[in-house]
């Protein structure tokens, strides 16, 4: 009896090579994380990127999460893996992030990829700062030769932001909670990036006239109607009167983070399938 050459498995195989896949691991039920994950999954659907949400319980152990990541690393339909932060306090977040295969690191947090960023070599890049650079370029805001001040030095925003601005040839200053005369330092900025997680902390006296102000902060405050509202790290109204350009919260950097997550996923898929990377 002749072998039957069914087309369907071949079609499935070819289509899976053409369709990038993102796995999002959301541990527990943090309400803000649930909102972020929903917007990421929705963006994948809009773009035709396959996505899968894994929702292990809050009580998951580090070992259980490592096992989930290990499986995702080996799945051929998954090109990008994102572990939504923060993880529950009892989990070793560093171990979980480091377990993600560097080539599937959709968030750009793996130390190998951070090393590539330091060296200025192509690799998945931390989505929020990469999004800030894309936004500045979209609006033709010059970076080269400008004074950039980054307020915040976290591993996921402040540090990679400073490096990316440096690679764009800005002169970069990094500020943090021990910086002395913070408003004076910030007033030197042509481009000020605020990423500290303090609602409306950056007031007009931090801003040089005409400066570009990028507000990365997402702070949830109780609203009058019993719900909550989002505010950034920048006192938008008063700063908008001094700045030359400013990002709103919501509706600014958050959108960029999602876009860059999908860029990282698409690039990872191209690298895995040995296809040329898209020029985005
Ligand atoms: N838009 C997005 O998509 C997106 C993505 C990620 C994060 N975020 C938001 O961005 C903000 C920062 O996030 P993160 O993860 O980087 O926060 P983080 O890990 O808490 O780091 C905060 C940084 O701000 C510094 N800082 C805190 N208070 C300060 C003060 N009073 N003066 C000067 N520096 C101060 C801290 O300094 P020390 O190092 O000295 O403690 C630290 O470096 C949060 O609101 C977060 O929700 C938004």
mmCIF file of C-alpha atoms in Angstrom, residues 28-276:
data_model
loop_
_atom_site.group_PDB
_atom_site.id
_atom_site.type_symbol
_atom_site.label_atom_id
_atom_site.label_comp_id
_atom_site.label_asym_id
_atom_site.label_seq_id
_atom_site.Cartn_x
_atom_site.Cartn_y
_atom_site.Cartn_z
ATOM 1 C CA UNK A 28 -1.516 34.758 40.422
ATOM 2 C CA UNK A 29 -4.096 37.521 40.036
ATOM 3 C CA UNK A 30 -2.395 40.912 40.452
ATOM 4 C CA UNK A 31 -5.064 43.259 38.983
ATOM 5 C CA UNK A 32 -2.580 45.614 37.267
ATOM 6 C CA UNK A 33 -0.643 42.661 35.790
ATOM 7 C CA UNK A 34 -3.900 41.174 34.492
ATOM 8 C CA UNK A 35 -4.628 44.439 32.639
ATOM 9 C CA UNK A 36 -1.120 44.562 31.117
ATOM 10 C CA UNK A 37 -1.287 40.915 30.035
ATOM 11 C CA UNK A 38 -4.718 41.421 28.464
ATOM 12 C CA UNK A 39 -3.406 44.306 26.351
ATOM 13 C CA UNK A 40 -0.396 42.247 25.243
ATOM 14 C CA UNK A 41 -2.543 39.262 24.235
ATOM 15 C CA UNK A 42 -4.966 41.592 22.410
ATOM 16 C CA UNK A 43 -2.105 43.202 20.471
ATOM 17 C CA UNK A 44 -0.877 39.739 19.414
ATOM 18 C CA UNK A 45 -4.353 38.836 18.162
ATOM 19 C CA UNK A 46 -4.600 42.069 16.163
ATOM 20 C CA UNK A 47 -1.288 41.334 14.469
ATOM 21 C CA UNK A 48 -1.925 37.636 13.867
ATOM 22 C CA UNK A 49 0.759 36.557 16.329
ATOM 23 C CA UNK A 50 -0.129 33.323 18.117
ATOM 24 C CA UNK A 51 -0.225 33.884 21.869
ATOM 25 C CA UNK A 52 -0.812 31.637 24.819
ATOM 26 C CA UNK A 53 -1.417 32.753 28.380
ATOM 27 C CA UNK A 54 -0.273 30.455 31.157
ATOM 28 C CA UNK A 55 -1.753 31.301 34.549
ATOM 29 C CA UNK A 56 -0.104 29.260 37.293
ATOM 30 C CA UNK A 57 -1.523 29.955 40.784
ATOM 31 C CA UNK A 58 -0.093 32.513 43.236
ATOM 32 C CA UNK A 59 1.148 29.571 45.362
ATOM 33 C CA UNK A 60 3.439 28.274 42.577
ATOM 34 C CA UNK A 61 6.956 27.483 43.715
ATOM 35 C CA UNK A 62 10.134 28.570 41.975
ATOM 36 C CA UNK A 63 10.692 24.933 40.893
ATOM 37 C CA UNK A 64 7.216 24.731 39.350
ATOM 38 C CA UNK A 65 7.769 27.958 37.404
ATOM 39 C CA UNK A 66 11.188 26.784 36.245
ATOM 40 C CA UNK A 67 9.528 23.630 34.909
ATOM 41 C CA UNK A 68 6.980 25.720 32.958
ATOM 42 C CA UNK A 69 9.733 27.909 31.476
ATOM 43 C CA UNK A 70 11.792 24.817 30.611
ATOM 44 C CA UNK A 71 8.867 23.404 28.642
ATOM 45 C CA UNK A 72 8.245 26.683 26.805
ATOM 46 C CA UNK A 73 11.933 26.891 25.892
ATOM 47 C CA UNK A 74 11.547 23.593 24.038
ATOM 48 C CA UNK A 75 8.240 24.263 22.284
ATOM 49 C CA UNK A 76 8.628 24.864 18.550
ATOM 50 C CA UNK A 77 5.443 26.975 18.347
ATOM 51 C CA UNK A 78 6.721 29.455 20.961
ATOM 52 C CA UNK A 79 9.336 32.030 19.884
ATOM 53 C CA UNK A 80 8.975 34.563 22.682
ATOM 54 C CA UNK A 81 8.436 34.070 26.420
ATOM 55 C CA UNK A 82 7.327 36.806 28.779
ATOM 56 C CA UNK A 83 7.084 36.363 32.531
ATOM 57 C CA UNK A 84 4.865 39.140 33.860
ATOM 58 C CA UNK A 85 6.455 40.960 36.791
ATOM 59 C CA UNK A 86 6.144 41.220 39.733
ATOM 60 C CA UNK A 87 6.263 37.580 40.761
ATOM 61 C CA UNK A 88 4.979 36.556 44.216
ATOM 62 C CA UNK A 89 7.471 37.367 46.977
ATOM 63 C CA UNK A 90 8.292 33.709 47.750
ATOM 64 C CA UNK A 91 9.461 33.115 44.150
ATOM 65 C CA UNK A 92 13.092 33.593 43.119
ATOM 66 C CA UNK A 93 12.352 36.043 40.290
ATOM 67 C CA UNK A 94 15.969 36.169 39.166
ATOM 68 C CA UNK A 95 16.112 32.389 38.729
ATOM 69 C CA UNK A 96 12.865 32.419 36.731
ATOM 70 C CA UNK A 97 14.006 35.219 34.410
ATOM 71 C CA UNK A 98 17.378 33.582 33.897
ATOM 72 C CA UNK A 99 15.693 30.290 32.983
ATOM 73 C CA UNK A 100 14.152 31.835 29.848
ATOM 74 C CA UNK A 101 16.252 30.885 26.809
ATOM 75 C CA UNK A 102 18.037 34.135 25.813
ATOM 76 C CA UNK A 103 16.848 33.708 22.201
ATOM 77 C CA UNK A 104 13.207 33.581 23.377
ATOM 78 C CA UNK A 105 13.521 36.428 25.885
ATOM 79 C CA UNK A 106 10.659 38.664 24.690
ATOM 80 C CA UNK A 107 11.209 41.118 27.542
ATOM 81 C CA UNK A 108 14.960 41.529 27.033
ATOM 82 C CA UNK A 109 15.638 40.993 30.758
ATOM 83 C CA UNK A 110 17.990 37.997 30.529
ATOM 84 C CA UNK A 111 21.543 38.917 31.660
ATOM 85 C CA UNK A 112 22.937 37.620 28.349
ATOM 86 C CA UNK A 113 20.755 40.106 26.462
ATOM 87 C CA UNK A 114 21.565 42.881 28.942
ATOM 88 C CA UNK A 115 25.221 42.136 28.198
ATOM 89 C CA UNK A 116 24.548 42.438 24.464
ATOM 90 C CA UNK A 117 22.840 45.770 25.108
ATOM 91 C CA UNK A 118 25.868 47.041 27.034
ATOM 92 C CA UNK A 119 28.081 45.942 24.127
ATOM 93 C CA UNK A 120 25.743 47.587 21.593
ATOM 94 C CA UNK A 121 25.072 44.288 19.818
ATOM 95 C CA UNK A 122 21.692 43.219 18.421
ATOM 96 C CA UNK A 123 19.565 41.220 20.876
ATOM 97 C CA UNK A 124 16.090 41.420 22.420
ATOM 98 C CA UNK A 125 15.934 44.744 24.227
ATOM 99 C CA UNK A 126 13.982 45.800 27.277
ATOM 100 C CA UNK A 127 10.635 46.839 25.792
ATOM 101 C CA UNK A 128 9.838 50.052 27.660
ATOM 102 C CA UNK A 129 13.129 51.885 27.004
ATOM 103 C CA UNK A 130 13.246 50.544 23.440
ATOM 104 C CA UNK A 131 9.745 51.970 23.060
ATOM 105 C CA UNK A 132 10.888 55.359 24.353
ATOM 106 C CA UNK A 133 13.649 55.484 21.715
ATOM 107 C CA UNK A 134 11.131 54.523 19.000
ATOM 108 C CA UNK A 135 8.760 57.256 20.187
ATOM 109 C CA UNK A 136 11.492 59.928 20.170
ATOM 110 C CA UNK A 137 12.487 58.896 16.645
ATOM 111 C CA UNK A 138 8.881 58.856 15.411
ATOM 112 C CA UNK A 139 8.457 62.477 16.529
ATOM 113 C CA UNK A 140 11.872 63.497 15.106
ATOM 114 C CA UNK A 141 13.189 64.530 18.500
ATOM 115 C CA UNK A 142 16.970 64.720 18.184
ATOM 116 C CA UNK A 143 18.882 62.564 20.661
ATOM 117 C CA UNK A 144 22.452 62.823 19.405
ATOM 118 C CA UNK A 145 24.517 65.358 21.306
ATOM 119 C CA UNK A 146 21.633 66.248 23.652
ATOM 120 C CA UNK A 147 21.695 66.121 27.443
ATOM 121 C CA UNK A 148 19.511 63.218 28.543
ATOM 122 C CA UNK A 149 18.632 62.689 32.196
ATOM 123 C CA UNK A 150 17.138 59.367 33.275
ATOM 124 C CA UNK A 151 15.329 59.511 36.592
ATOM 125 C CA UNK A 152 15.406 55.960 38.031
ATOM 126 C CA UNK A 153 18.002 53.174 37.790
ATOM 127 C CA UNK A 154 15.991 49.959 37.775
ATOM 128 C CA UNK A 155 17.235 46.983 35.764
ATOM 129 C CA UNK A 156 14.099 46.975 33.606
ATOM 130 C CA UNK A 157 13.743 50.678 32.798
ATOM 131 C CA UNK A 158 16.342 53.150 34.112
ATOM 132 C CA UNK A 159 19.588 51.305 33.330
ATOM 133 C CA UNK A 160 18.647 50.025 29.844
ATOM 134 C CA UNK A 161 17.123 53.439 29.061
ATOM 135 C CA UNK A 162 20.415 55.159 29.893
ATOM 136 C CA UNK A 163 22.348 52.680 27.732
ATOM 137 C CA UNK A 164 20.005 53.069 24.768
ATOM 138 C CA UNK A 165 20.243 56.867 24.956
ATOM 139 C CA UNK A 166 24.026 56.515 25.148
ATOM 140 C CA UNK A 167 24.019 54.327 22.011
ATOM 141 C CA UNK A 168 22.031 57.107 20.319
ATOM 142 C CA UNK A 169 24.907 59.464 21.252
ATOM 143 C CA UNK A 170 23.173 61.459 23.980
ATOM 144 C CA UNK A 171 25.167 62.673 26.967
ATOM 145 C CA UNK A 172 23.485 60.733 29.740
ATOM 146 C CA UNK A 173 23.037 61.358 33.456
ATOM 147 C CA UNK A 174 21.328 58.785 35.690
ATOM 148 C CA UNK A 175 19.537 59.973 38.845
ATOM 149 C CA UNK A 176 18.139 57.938 41.735
ATOM 150 C CA UNK A 177 16.943 58.243 45.301
ATOM 151 C CA UNK A 178 20.370 59.358 46.570
ATOM 152 C CA UNK A 179 20.912 62.043 43.937
ATOM 153 C CA UNK A 180 21.545 65.431 45.541
ATOM 154 C CA UNK A 181 19.778 68.522 44.114
ATOM 155 C CA UNK A 182 17.541 66.438 41.890
ATOM 156 C CA UNK A 183 15.563 69.340 40.344
ATOM 157 C CA UNK A 184 18.830 71.094 39.420
ATOM 158 C CA UNK A 185 20.198 67.972 37.711
ATOM 159 C CA UNK A 186 16.918 67.364 35.872
ATOM 160 C CA UNK A 187 16.805 70.974 34.671
ATOM 161 C CA UNK A 188 19.963 70.272 32.633
ATOM 162 C CA UNK A 189 18.009 67.825 30.502
ATOM 163 C CA UNK A 190 17.039 68.349 26.887
ATOM 164 C CA UNK A 191 15.354 64.964 27.275
ATOM 165 C CA UNK A 192 14.109 63.891 30.709
ATOM 166 C CA UNK A 193 12.883 60.326 31.225
ATOM 167 C CA UNK A 194 11.037 59.823 34.514
ATOM 168 C CA UNK A 195 10.792 56.203 35.733
ATOM 169 C CA UNK A 196 10.534 56.215 39.520
ATOM 170 C CA UNK A 197 6.994 55.103 40.391
ATOM 171 C CA UNK A 198 6.130 58.258 42.387
ATOM 172 C CA UNK A 199 2.879 59.936 41.322
ATOM 173 C CA UNK A 200 3.354 63.461 39.917
ATOM 174 C CA UNK A 201 6.785 63.719 41.555
ATOM 175 C CA UNK A 202 8.372 65.652 38.681
ATOM 176 C CA UNK A 203 7.048 69.192 38.852
ATOM 177 C CA UNK A 204 7.609 72.224 36.622
ATOM 178 C CA UNK A 205 10.720 73.292 38.563
ATOM 179 C CA UNK A 206 12.498 70.105 37.320
ATOM 180 C CA UNK A 207 12.079 71.117 33.689
ATOM 181 C CA UNK A 208 14.116 73.373 31.397
ATOM 182 C CA UNK A 209 11.979 75.401 29.051
ATOM 183 C CA UNK A 210 11.367 73.449 25.835
ATOM 184 C CA UNK A 211 12.678 70.114 27.146
ATOM 185 C CA UNK A 212 11.190 66.792 26.040
ATOM 186 C CA UNK A 213 9.635 64.947 28.983
ATOM 187 C CA UNK A 214 8.996 61.209 28.787
ATOM 188 C CA UNK A 215 6.820 59.868 31.584
ATOM 189 C CA UNK A 216 7.320 56.134 32.099
ATOM 190 C CA UNK A 217 5.560 56.028 35.481
ATOM 191 C CA UNK A 218 2.313 54.145 35.944
ATOM 192 C CA UNK A 219 0.800 54.839 39.353
ATOM 193 C CA UNK A 220 -2.683 53.751 40.336
ATOM 194 C CA UNK A 221 -4.463 56.218 42.629
ATOM 195 C CA UNK A 222 -7.939 55.905 44.156
ATOM 196 C CA UNK A 223 -10.486 57.980 42.239
ATOM 197 C CA UNK A 224 -13.541 59.799 43.587
ATOM 198 C CA UNK A 225 -15.946 57.207 42.107
ATOM 199 C CA UNK A 226 -14.348 54.405 44.153
ATOM 200 C CA UNK A 227 -12.409 53.129 41.126
ATOM 201 C CA UNK A 228 -8.775 53.939 40.427
ATOM 202 C CA UNK A 229 -7.068 56.232 37.954
ATOM 203 C CA UNK A 230 -3.609 56.106 36.392
ATOM 204 C CA UNK A 231 -1.120 58.919 36.825
ATOM 205 C CA UNK A 232 2.476 59.161 35.745
ATOM 206 C CA UNK A 233 5.590 60.292 37.598
ATOM 207 C CA UNK A 234 5.195 63.753 36.060
ATOM 208 C CA UNK A 235 2.731 66.463 37.128
ATOM 209 C CA UNK A 236 1.394 66.614 33.576
ATOM 210 C CA UNK A 237 -0.538 69.895 33.612
ATOM 211 C CA UNK A 238 2.122 72.172 35.067
ATOM 212 C CA UNK A 239 5.013 70.449 33.258
ATOM 213 C CA UNK A 240 3.209 70.681 29.905
ATOM 214 C CA UNK A 241 3.321 74.472 30.289
ATOM 215 C CA UNK A 242 7.139 74.480 30.449
ATOM 216 C CA UNK A 243 8.155 71.464 28.315
ATOM 217 C CA UNK A 244 8.465 71.446 24.548
ATOM 218 C CA UNK A 245 6.998 67.923 24.305
ATOM 219 C CA UNK A 246 5.559 65.492 26.831
ATOM 220 C CA UNK A 247 4.042 61.997 26.871
ATOM 221 C CA UNK A 248 0.650 61.469 28.537
ATOM 222 C CA UNK A 249 -0.230 58.751 31.071
ATOM 223 C CA UNK A 250 -2.091 56.717 30.040
ATOM 224 C CA UNK A 251 -1.621 56.794 26.273
ATOM 225 C CA UNK A 252 2.126 57.376 25.967
ATOM 226 C CA UNK A 253 4.956 55.015 26.826
ATOM 227 C CA UNK A 254 2.643 52.087 27.733
ATOM 228 C CA UNK A 255 1.618 51.656 24.094
ATOM 229 C CA UNK A 256 5.272 51.647 23.079
ATOM 230 C CA UNK A 257 6.092 48.853 25.527
ATOM 231 C CA UNK A 258 3.490 46.585 23.928
ATOM 232 C CA UNK A 259 4.720 47.423 20.416
ATOM 233 C CA UNK A 260 8.318 46.577 21.311
ATOM 234 C CA UNK A 261 7.265 43.312 22.917
ATOM 235 C CA UNK A 262 5.802 42.246 19.586
ATOM 236 C CA UNK A 263 8.940 43.428 17.758
ATOM 237 C CA UNK A 264 11.053 41.260 20.078
ATOM 238 C CA UNK A 265 8.750 38.277 19.464
ATOM 239 C CA UNK A 266 8.835 38.697 15.698
ATOM 240 C CA UNK A 267 12.607 39.085 15.679
ATOM 241 C CA UNK A 268 13.009 36.012 17.886
ATOM 242 C CA UNK A 269 10.837 34.000 15.486
ATOM 243 C CA UNK A 270 12.941 35.148 12.516
ATOM 244 C CA UNK A 271 16.174 34.235 14.294
ATOM 245 C CA UNK A 272 14.844 30.802 15.323
ATOM 246 C CA UNK A 273 13.612 30.029 11.781
ATOM 247 C CA UNK A 274 16.721 31.565 10.177
ATOM 248 C CA UNK A 275 14.705 34.199 8.319
ATOM 249 C CA UNK A 276 15.891 37.791 7.759
#
